[in-house]
GROMACS .gro file of C-alpha atoms in nm:
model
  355
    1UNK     CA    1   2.320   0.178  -0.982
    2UNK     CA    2   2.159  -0.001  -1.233
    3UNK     CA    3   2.095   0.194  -1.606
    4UNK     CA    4   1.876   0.082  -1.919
    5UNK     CA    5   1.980  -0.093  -2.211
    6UNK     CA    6   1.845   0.050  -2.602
    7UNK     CA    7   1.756  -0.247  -2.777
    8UNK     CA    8   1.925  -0.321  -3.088
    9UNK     CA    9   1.657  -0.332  -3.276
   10UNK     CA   10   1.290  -0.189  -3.187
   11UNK     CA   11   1.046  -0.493  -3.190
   12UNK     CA   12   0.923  -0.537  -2.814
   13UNK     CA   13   0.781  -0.872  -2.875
   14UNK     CA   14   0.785  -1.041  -2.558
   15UNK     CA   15   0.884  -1.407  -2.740
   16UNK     CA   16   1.214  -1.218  -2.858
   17UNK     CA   17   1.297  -1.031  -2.541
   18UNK     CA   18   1.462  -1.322  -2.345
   19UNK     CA   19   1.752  -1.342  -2.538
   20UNK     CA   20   1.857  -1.023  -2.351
   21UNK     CA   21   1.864  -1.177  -2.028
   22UNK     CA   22   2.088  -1.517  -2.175
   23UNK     CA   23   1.783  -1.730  -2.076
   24UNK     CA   24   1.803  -2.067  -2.255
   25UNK     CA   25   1.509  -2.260  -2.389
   26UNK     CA   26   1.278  -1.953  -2.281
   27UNK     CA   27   0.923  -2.007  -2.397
   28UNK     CA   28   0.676  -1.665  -2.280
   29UNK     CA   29   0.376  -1.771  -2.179
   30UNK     CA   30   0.023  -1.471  -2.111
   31UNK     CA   31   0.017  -1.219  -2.029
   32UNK     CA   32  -0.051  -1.308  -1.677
   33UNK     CA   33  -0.175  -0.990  -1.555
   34UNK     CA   34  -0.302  -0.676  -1.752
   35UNK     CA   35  -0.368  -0.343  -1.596
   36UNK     CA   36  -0.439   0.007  -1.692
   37UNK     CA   37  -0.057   0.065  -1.739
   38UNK     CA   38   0.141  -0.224  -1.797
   39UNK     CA   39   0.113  -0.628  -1.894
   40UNK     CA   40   0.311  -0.891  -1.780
   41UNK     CA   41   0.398  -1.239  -1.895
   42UNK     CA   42   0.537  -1.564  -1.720
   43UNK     CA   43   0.931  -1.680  -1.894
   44UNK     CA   44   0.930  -2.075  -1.851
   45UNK     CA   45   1.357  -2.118  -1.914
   46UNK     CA   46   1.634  -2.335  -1.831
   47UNK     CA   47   1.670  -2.176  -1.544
   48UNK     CA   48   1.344  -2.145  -1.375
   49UNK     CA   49   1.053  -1.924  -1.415
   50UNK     CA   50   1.054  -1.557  -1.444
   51UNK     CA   51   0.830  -1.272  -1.473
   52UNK     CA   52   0.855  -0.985  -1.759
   53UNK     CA   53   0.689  -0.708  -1.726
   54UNK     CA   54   0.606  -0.415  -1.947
   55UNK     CA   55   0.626  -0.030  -1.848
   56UNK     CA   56   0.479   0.126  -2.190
   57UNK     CA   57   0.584   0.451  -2.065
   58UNK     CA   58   0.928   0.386  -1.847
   59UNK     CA   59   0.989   0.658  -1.629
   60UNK     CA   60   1.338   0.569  -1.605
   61UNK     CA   61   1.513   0.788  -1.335
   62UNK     CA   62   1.206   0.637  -1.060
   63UNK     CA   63   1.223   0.244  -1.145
   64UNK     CA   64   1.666   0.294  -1.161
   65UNK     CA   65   1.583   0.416  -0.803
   66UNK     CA   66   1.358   0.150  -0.751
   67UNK     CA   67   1.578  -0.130  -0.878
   68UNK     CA   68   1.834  -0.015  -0.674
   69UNK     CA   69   1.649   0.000  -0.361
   70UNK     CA   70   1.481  -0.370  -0.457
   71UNK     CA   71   1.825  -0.464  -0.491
   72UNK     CA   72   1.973  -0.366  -0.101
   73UNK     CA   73   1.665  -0.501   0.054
   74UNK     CA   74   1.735  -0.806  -0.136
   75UNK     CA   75   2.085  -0.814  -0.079
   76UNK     CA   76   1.975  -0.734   0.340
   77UNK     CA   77   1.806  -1.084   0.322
   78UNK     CA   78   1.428  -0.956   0.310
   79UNK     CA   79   1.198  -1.130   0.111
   80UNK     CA   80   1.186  -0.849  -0.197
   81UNK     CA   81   1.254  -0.959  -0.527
   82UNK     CA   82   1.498  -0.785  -0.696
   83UNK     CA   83   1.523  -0.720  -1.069
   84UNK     CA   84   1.750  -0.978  -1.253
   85UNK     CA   85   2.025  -0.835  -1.442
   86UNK     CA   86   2.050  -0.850  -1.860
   87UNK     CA   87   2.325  -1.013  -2.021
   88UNK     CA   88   2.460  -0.625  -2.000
   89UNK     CA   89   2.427  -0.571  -1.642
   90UNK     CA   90   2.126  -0.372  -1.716
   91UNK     CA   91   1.804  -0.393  -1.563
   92UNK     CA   92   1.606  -0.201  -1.759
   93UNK     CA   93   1.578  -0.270  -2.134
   94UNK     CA   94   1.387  -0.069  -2.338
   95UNK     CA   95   1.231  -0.189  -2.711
   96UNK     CA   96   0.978   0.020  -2.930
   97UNK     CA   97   0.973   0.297  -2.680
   98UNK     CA   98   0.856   0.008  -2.441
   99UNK     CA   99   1.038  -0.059  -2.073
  100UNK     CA  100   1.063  -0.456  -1.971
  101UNK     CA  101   1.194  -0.561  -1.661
  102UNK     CA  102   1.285  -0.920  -1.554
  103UNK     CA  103   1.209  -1.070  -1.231
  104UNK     CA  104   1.207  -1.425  -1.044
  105UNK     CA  105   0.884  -1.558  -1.063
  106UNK     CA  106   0.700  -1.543  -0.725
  107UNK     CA  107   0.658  -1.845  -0.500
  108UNK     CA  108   0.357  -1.808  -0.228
  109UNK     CA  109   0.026  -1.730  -0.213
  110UNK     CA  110  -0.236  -1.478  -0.101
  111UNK     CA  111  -0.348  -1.465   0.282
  112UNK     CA  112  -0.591  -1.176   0.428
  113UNK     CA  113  -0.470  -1.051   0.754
  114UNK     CA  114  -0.770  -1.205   0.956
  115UNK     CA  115  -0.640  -1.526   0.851
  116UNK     CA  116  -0.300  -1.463   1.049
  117UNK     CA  117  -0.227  -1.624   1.405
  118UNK     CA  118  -0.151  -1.351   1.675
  119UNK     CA  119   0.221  -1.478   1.628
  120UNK     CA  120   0.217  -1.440   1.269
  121UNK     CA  121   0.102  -1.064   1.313
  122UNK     CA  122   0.376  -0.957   1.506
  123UNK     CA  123   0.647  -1.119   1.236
  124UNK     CA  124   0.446  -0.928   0.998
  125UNK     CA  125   0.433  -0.627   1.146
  126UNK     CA  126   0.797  -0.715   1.225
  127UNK     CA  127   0.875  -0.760   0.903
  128UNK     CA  128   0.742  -0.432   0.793
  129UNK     CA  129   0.953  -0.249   1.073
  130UNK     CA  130   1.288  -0.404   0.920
  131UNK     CA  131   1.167  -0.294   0.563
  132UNK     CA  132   1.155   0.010   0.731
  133UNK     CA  133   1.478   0.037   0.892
  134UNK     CA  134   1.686  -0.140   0.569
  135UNK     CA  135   1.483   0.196   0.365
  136UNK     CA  136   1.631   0.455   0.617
  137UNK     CA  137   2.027   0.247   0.575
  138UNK     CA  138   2.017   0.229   0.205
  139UNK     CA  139   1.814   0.515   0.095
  140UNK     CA  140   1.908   0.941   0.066
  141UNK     CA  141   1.777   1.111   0.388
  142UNK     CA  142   1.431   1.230   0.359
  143UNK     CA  143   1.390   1.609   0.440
  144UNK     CA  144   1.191   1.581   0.819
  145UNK     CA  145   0.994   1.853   0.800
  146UNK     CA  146   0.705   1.720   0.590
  147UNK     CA  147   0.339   1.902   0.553
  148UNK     CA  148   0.080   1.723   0.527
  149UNK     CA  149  -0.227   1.878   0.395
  150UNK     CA  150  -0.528   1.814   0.618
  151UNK     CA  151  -0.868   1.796   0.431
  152UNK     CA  152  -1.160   2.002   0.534
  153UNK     CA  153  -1.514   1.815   0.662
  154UNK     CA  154  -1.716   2.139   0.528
  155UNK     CA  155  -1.527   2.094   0.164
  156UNK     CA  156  -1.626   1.665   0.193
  157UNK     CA  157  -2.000   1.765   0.382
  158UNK     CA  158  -2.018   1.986   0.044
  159UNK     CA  159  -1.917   1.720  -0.183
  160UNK     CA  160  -2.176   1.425  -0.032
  161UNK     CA  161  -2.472   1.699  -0.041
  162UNK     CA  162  -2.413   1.700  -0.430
  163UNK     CA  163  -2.400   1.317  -0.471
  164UNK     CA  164  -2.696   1.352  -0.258
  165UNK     CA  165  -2.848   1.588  -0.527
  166UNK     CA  166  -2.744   1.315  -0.761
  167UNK     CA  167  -2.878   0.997  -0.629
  168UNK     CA  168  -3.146   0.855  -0.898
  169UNK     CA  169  -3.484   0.896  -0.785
  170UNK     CA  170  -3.618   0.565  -0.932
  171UNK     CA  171  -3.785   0.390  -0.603
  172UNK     CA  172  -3.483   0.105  -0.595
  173UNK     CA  173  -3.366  -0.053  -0.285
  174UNK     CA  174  -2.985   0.059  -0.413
  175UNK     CA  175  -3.122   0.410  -0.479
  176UNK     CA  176  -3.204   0.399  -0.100
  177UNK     CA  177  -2.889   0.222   0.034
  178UNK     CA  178  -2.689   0.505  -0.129
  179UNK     CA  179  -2.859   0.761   0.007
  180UNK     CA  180  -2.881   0.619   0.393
  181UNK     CA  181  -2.518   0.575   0.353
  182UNK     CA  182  -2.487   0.955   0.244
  183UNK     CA  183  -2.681   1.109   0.469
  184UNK     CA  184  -2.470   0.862   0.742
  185UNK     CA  185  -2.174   1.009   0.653
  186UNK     CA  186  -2.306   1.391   0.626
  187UNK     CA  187  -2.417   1.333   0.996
  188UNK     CA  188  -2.078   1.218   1.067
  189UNK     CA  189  -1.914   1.477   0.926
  190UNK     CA  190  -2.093   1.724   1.147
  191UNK     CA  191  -2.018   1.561   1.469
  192UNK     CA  192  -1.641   1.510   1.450
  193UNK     CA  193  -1.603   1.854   1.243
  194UNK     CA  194  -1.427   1.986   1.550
  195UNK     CA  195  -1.185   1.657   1.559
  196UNK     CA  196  -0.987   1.782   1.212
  197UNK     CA  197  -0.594   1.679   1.320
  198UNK     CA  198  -0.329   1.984   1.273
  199UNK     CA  199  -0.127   1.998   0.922
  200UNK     CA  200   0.220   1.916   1.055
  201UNK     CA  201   0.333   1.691   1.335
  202UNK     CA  202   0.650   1.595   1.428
  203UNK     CA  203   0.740   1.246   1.280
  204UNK     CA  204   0.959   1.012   1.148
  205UNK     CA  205   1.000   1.057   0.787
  206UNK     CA  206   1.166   0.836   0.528
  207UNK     CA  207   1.136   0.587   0.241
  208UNK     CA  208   0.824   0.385   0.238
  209UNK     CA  209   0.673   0.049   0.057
  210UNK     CA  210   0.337   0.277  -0.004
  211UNK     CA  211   0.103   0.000  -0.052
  212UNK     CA  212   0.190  -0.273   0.235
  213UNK     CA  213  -0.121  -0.464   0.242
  214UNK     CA  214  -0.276  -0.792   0.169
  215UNK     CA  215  -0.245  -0.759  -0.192
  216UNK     CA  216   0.146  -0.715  -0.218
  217UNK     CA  217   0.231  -1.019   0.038
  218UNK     CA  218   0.292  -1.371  -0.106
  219UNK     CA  219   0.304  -1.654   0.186
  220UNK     CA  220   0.479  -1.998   0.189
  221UNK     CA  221   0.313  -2.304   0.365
  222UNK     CA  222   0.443  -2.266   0.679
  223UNK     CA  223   0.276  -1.895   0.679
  224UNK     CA  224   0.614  -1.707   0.670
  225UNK     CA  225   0.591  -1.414   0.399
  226UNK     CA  226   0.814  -1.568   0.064
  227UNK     CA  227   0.775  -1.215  -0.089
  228UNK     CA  228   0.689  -0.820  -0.050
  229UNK     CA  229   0.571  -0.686  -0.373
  230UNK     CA  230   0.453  -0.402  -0.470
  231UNK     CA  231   0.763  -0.185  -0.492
  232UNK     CA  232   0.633   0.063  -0.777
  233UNK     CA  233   0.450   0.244  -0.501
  234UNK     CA  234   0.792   0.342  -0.329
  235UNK     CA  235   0.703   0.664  -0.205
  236UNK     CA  236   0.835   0.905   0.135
  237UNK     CA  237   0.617   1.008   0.407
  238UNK     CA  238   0.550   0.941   0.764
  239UNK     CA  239   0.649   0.594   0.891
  240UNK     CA  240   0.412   0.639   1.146
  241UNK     CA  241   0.117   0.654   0.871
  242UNK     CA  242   0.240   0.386   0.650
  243UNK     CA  243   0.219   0.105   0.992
  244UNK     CA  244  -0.165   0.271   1.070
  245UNK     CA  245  -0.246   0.234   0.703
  246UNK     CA  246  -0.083  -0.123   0.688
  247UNK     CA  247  -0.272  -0.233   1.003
  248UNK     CA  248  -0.598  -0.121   0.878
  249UNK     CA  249  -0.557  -0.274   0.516
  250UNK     CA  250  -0.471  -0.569   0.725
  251UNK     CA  251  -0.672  -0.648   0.978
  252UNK     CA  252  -1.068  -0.489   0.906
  253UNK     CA  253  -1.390  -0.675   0.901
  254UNK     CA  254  -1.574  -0.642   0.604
  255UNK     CA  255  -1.881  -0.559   0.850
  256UNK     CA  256  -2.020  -0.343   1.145
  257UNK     CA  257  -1.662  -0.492   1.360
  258UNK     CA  258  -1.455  -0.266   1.202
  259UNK     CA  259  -1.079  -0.344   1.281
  260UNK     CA  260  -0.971  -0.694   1.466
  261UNK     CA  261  -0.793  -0.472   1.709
  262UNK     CA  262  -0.576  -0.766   1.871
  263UNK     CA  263  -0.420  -0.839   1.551
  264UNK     CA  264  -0.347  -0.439   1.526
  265UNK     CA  265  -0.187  -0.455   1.880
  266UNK     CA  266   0.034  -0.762   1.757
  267UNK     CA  267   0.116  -0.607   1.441
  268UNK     CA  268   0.240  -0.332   1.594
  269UNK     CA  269   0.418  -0.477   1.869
  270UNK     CA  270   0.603  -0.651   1.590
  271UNK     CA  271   0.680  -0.355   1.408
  272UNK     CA  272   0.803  -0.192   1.712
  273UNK     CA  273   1.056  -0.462   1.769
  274UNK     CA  274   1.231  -0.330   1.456
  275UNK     CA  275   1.185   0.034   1.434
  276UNK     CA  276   1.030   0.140   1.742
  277UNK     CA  277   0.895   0.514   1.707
  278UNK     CA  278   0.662   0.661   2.027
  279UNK     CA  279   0.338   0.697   2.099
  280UNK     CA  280   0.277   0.995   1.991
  281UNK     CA  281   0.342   0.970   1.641
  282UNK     CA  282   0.132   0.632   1.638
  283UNK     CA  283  -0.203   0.845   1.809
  284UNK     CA  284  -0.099   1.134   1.551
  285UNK     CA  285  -0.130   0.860   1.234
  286UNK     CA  286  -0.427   0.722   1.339
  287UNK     CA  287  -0.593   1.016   1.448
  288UNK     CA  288  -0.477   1.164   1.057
  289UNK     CA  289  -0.560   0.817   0.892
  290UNK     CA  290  -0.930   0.813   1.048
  291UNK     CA  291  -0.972   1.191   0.948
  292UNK     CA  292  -0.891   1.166   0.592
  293UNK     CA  293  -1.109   0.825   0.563
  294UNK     CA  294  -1.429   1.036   0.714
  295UNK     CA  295  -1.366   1.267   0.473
  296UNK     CA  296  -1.298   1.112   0.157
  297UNK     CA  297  -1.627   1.069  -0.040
  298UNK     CA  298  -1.455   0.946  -0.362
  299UNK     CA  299  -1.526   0.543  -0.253
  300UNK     CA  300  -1.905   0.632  -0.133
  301UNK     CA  301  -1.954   0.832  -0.515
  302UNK     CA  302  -1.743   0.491  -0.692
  303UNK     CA  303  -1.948   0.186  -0.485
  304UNK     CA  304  -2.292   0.354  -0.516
  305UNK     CA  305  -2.314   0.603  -0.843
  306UNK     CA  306  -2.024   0.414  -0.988
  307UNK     CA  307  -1.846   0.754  -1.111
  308UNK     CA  308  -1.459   0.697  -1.088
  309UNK     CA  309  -1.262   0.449  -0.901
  310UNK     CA  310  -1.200   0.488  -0.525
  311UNK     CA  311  -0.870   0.683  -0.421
  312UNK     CA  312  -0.707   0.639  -0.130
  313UNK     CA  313  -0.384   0.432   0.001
  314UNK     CA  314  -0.411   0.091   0.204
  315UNK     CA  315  -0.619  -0.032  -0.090
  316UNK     CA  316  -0.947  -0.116   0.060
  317UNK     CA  317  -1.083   0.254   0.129
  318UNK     CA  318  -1.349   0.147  -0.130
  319UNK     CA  319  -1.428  -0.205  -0.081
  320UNK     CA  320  -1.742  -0.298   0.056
  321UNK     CA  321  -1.731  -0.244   0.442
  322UNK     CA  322  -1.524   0.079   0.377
  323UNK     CA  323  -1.816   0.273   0.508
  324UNK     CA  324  -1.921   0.081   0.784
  325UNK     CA  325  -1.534   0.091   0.865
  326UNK     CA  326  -1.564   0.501   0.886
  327UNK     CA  327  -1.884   0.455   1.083
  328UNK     CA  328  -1.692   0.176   1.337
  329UNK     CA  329  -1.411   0.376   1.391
  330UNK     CA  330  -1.567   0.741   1.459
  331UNK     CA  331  -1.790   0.551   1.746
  332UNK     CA  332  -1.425   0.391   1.850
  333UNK     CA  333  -1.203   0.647   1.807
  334UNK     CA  334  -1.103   0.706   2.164
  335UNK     CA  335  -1.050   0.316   2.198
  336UNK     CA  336  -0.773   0.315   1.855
  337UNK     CA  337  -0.613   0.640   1.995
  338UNK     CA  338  -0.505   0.379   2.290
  339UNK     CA  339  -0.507   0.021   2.071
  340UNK     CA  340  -0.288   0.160   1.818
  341UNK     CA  341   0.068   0.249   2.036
  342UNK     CA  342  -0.015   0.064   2.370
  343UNK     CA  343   0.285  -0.109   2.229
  344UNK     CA  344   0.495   0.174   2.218
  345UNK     CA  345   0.425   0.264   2.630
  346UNK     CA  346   0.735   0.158   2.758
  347UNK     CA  347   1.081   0.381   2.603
  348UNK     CA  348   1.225   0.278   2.291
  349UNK     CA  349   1.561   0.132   2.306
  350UNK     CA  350   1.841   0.125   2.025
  351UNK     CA  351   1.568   0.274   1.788
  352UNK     CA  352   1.695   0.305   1.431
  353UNK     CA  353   1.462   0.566   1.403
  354UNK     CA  354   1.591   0.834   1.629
  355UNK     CA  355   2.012   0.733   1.519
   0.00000   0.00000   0.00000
């Protein structure tokens, strides 16, 4: 398992951190990306181009676990990057109280889902089921018995009648978008109140990516995926609920279609290939993954009073056809419940999941 390095001296100047790594001629270049929590830069060296980036806080114990995992799928000849070793055999080295991390710079670019052929679905969703099944070989088993808190519609009907209270009274158009689309949702809540799924189900519970979506995929010209980033979202759960959430993050309209629902049916078909579950547990996530999308308000109270940021995994619960996407889907609900694991009709055979 792979451990941190102290630097020698405390300066966590990116320009003088490439001398841990052995990297000749390395000029840093950025940062390249800046978030809330961490920066990056690009490392232009000798040999080839690489990508440092900073964890001002390292929690060290989860990215050793990470790094290690990163390191098997590589190793299993999936397209996740690994971190690249320092001259120490260390892949975390800390400077100034700072964490840096080295890894190959990514080839690739960005594609949404919709842009996908039907063939290129099911290797994606393919590719997701052997990410899958390489987590449950290389990782600690997962304790199965896993509750899931179920959210309430009265505690979410309670929380859009305040941002209704809160809506500015000032005669704009926006001031009466937000409100139809709050009032929209109350009335939704009130019709499926009775549809609430139970807290526990049984499922298949392990390792997951925890953010497989368009964002974390890199593509090469021929379409095939060069990389899976991502990996600091590594979480457990349901593997039932990570393929729903992927699919969805995947393959929705940013409009009154809500999800391409032929893509979905390839996607999973592809995933199935790889770690087949049933069709139970695929009706149970999307059933779950529908619920807690009618009921979280945090996108509606981000998009139209601008309050917080949107919550939510699959990273698009508060984009702009998120609500429309609630609104498709409650009308369609009966139609996913049979979309979603028409794949999984016939028995599974060999699954990886039930070994």
């Amino acid at each position: 398992m792979p451990t941190s390095q102290s630097a020698c001296d405390t300066d966590p100047t990116p320009s003088r951190l490439p001398r841990r790594w052995d990297l000749p001629e390395a000029r840093v270049s950025g940062p390249v990306a800046e978030g809330r929590d961490r920066r990056s830069w690009r490392v232009d060296s000798g040999d080839g181009p690489f990508l440092l980036v900073e964890y001002p806080r390292p929690d060290r114990r989860r990215l050793l676990f990470q790094h290690g995992v990163t390191a098997a799928l590589d190793a299993a000849g999936l397209p996740v990057l690994a971190p690249v070793p320092a001259r120490t055999g260390r892949t975390l080295v800390t400077a100034g109280g700072h964490g840096f991390v080295l890894y190959p710079w990514v080839s690739g670019r960005r594609r949404g889902g919709l842009e996908l052929t039907y063939g290129q679905c099911e290797a994606l969703g393919e590719l997701l089921g052997r990410l899958h099944a390489e987590l449950d070989a290389c990782t600690p088993p997962v304790q199965q018995s896993m509750l899931v808190p179920t959210p309430r519609a009265a505690d979410a009907a309670e929380a859009v009648d305040a941002l209704l209270d809160s809506v500015p009274d000032d005669g704009t158009d926006f001031a009466a978008l937000t409100g139809r689309r709050l009032r929209e949702r109350r009335a939704l809540l009130d019709e499926y109140a009775d549809f609430r799924p139970p807290e526990l189900d049984v499922s298949t519970v392990g390792h997951l990516h925890g953010s497989f979506g368009p964002g974390c995929l890199r593509y090469g010209g021929s379409g095939n995926v060069t990389a899976v980033l991502g990996w600091d979202s590594l979480t457990t759960g349901p593997v039932a609920g990570e393929l729903v959430r992927a699919a969805v993050a995947l393959f929705t309209f940013e409009d009154d279609r809500g999800l391409d629902l032929e893509r979905v049916q390839s996607f999973v078909r592809g995933h199935r290939a790889a770690f087949p579950l049933d069709a139970g547990q695929i009706q149970g996530a999307v059933h779950r993954e529908w619920w807690e999308r009618l009921c979280d308000v945090r996108p509606l109270r981000h998009r139209y009073l601008g309050d917080e940021p949107a919550g939510g995994t699959g990273g698009d619960r508060g984009s702009a056809g998120a609500s429309g996407l609630v609104a498709w889907w409650s009308a369609n609900l009966d139609r996913t419940l049979e979309v979603f694991p028409a794949p999984y009709a016939a028995p599974a055979e060999d699954s990886p999941a039930y070994g």
